[in-house]
Amino acid sequence: MSECLKIEGRLDAVTVSQWEAPVLALSDESDVCLDLTAVEYISSAGLRLVLRLAKRLHEREQSLKLTGVQPAVHHVLEMSGFLAFLTVETA
């Protein structure tokens, strides 16, 4: 697993564009780890980015791990069914 990319703040429609290129670029090299310790909110736009990344990695037989997931973000991941196919470590 490569070093974790630390994402900070909100992962929503306003901020997802700043994270899209660096996050998707990671999938070109190896398994991906996203450190969400400093993410307090994730919207459907953030979920869409995570889903795109997970699909891309799955096609290449690589993995995605989310670390430091805060309770509010974990709840959104759980309610949207993402815990069924993601490796998630809570904060």
Short mmCIF file of C-alpha atoms in Angstrom, two decimals:
data_model
loop_
_atom_site.label_atom_id
_atom_site.label_comp_id
_atom_site.label_asym_id
_atom_site.label_seq_id
_atom_site.Cartn_x
_atom_site.Cartn_y
_atom_site.Cartn_z
CA MET A 1 0.00 0.00 0.00
CA SER A 2 1.35 3.40 -0.91
CA GLU A 3 1.52 6.34 1.47
CA CYS A 4 -1.86 7.82 2.39
CA LEU A 5 -3.07 11.01 0.72
CA LYS A 6 -4.42 13.27 3.44
CA ILE A 7 -7.70 14.96 2.53
CA GLU A 8 -8.82 17.91 4.66
CA GLY A 9 -12.04 19.83 5.23
CA ARG A 10 -15.28 19.04 3.48
CA LEU A 11 -15.48 16.67 0.54
CA ASP A 12 -18.42 18.20 -1.30
CA ALA A 13 -19.45 19.75 -4.62
CA VAL A 14 -17.37 22.86 -3.93
CA THR A 15 -14.13 21.09 -2.94
CA VAL A 16 -14.21 17.77 -4.80
CA SER A 17 -12.69 19.32 -7.93
CA GLN A 18 -9.49 20.22 -6.06
CA TRP A 19 -9.06 16.60 -4.92
CA GLU A 20 -10.15 14.80 -8.10
CA ALA A 21 -6.88 14.97 -10.07
CA PRO A 22 -4.52 14.02 -7.21
CA VAL A 23 -6.81 11.22 -6.00
CA LEU A 24 -7.36 9.66 -9.43
CA ALA A 25 -3.65 10.03 -10.30
CA LEU A 26 -2.79 7.79 -7.36
CA SER A 27 -4.67 4.93 -8.99
CA ASP A 28 -2.22 4.95 -11.90
CA GLU A 29 0.54 3.57 -9.68
CA SER A 30 -0.67 1.18 -7.00
CA ASP A 31 -3.15 0.51 -4.23
CA VAL A 32 -4.54 3.72 -2.74
CA CYS A 33 -4.94 4.93 0.83
CA LEU A 34 -6.93 8.07 1.64
CA ASP A 35 -6.49 9.59 5.11
CA LEU A 36 -9.83 11.17 6.02
CA THR A 37 -8.89 12.13 9.58
CA ALA A 38 -9.47 15.83 8.80
CA VAL A 39 -12.66 15.33 6.74
CA GLU A 40 -15.72 16.30 8.74
CA TYR A 41 -18.30 16.04 5.93
CA ILE A 42 -18.78 14.10 2.70
CA SER A 43 -21.56 14.82 0.21
CA SER A 44 -22.81 12.86 -2.77
CA ALA A 45 -20.10 14.55 -4.86
CA GLY A 46 -17.45 13.19 -2.49
CA LEU A 47 -19.07 9.75 -2.56
CA ARG A 48 -19.03 9.87 -6.36
CA LEU A 49 -15.27 10.54 -6.34
CA VAL A 50 -14.66 7.65 -3.93
CA LEU A 51 -16.83 5.38 -6.10
CA ARG A 52 -14.97 6.35 -9.30
CA LEU A 53 -11.67 5.65 -7.60
CA ALA A 54 -12.86 2.31 -6.18
CA LYS A 55 -14.15 1.19 -9.60
CA ARG A 56 -10.92 2.20 -11.32
CA LEU A 57 -8.84 0.34 -8.76
CA HIS A 58 -11.08 -2.75 -8.89
CA GLU A 59 -10.63 -2.93 -12.68
CA ARG A 60 -6.85 -3.00 -12.11
CA GLU A 61 -7.11 -5.50 -9.24
CA GLN A 62 -5.87 -2.86 -6.81
CA SER A 63 -7.37 -1.83 -3.48
CA LEU A 64 -8.63 1.30 -1.77
CA LYS A 65 -8.39 1.91 1.96
CA LEU A 66 -9.92 4.85 3.84
CA THR A 67 -8.28 5.62 7.18
CA GLY A 68 -9.12 7.96 10.04
CA VAL A 69 -12.79 8.06 9.09
CA GLN A 70 -14.72 10.30 11.47
CA PRO A 71 -18.10 9.14 12.86
CA ALA A 72 -20.21 11.49 10.69
CA VAL A 73 -18.41 10.41 7.51
CA HIS A 74 -18.57 6.76 8.56
CA HIS A 75 -22.33 7.11 9.00
CA VAL A 76 -22.71 8.49 5.46
CA LEU A 77 -20.56 5.66 4.05
CA GLU A 78 -22.65 3.14 5.97
CA MET A 79 -26.01 4.59 4.91
CA SER A 80 -24.94 4.71 1.26
CA GLY A 81 -23.73 1.09 1.24
CA PHE A 82 -20.06 1.89 0.70
CA LEU A 83 -18.93 -0.20 3.68
CA ALA A 84 -19.90 -3.30 1.71
CA PHE A 85 -17.04 -2.83 -0.75
CA LEU A 86 -14.50 -0.51 0.94
CA THR A 87 -11.84 -1.10 3.56
CA VAL A 88 -12.50 1.54 6.21
CA GLU A 89 -10.60 2.28 9.42
CA THR A 90 -12.33 4.66 11.81
CA ALA A 91 -10.59 7.42 13.75
#
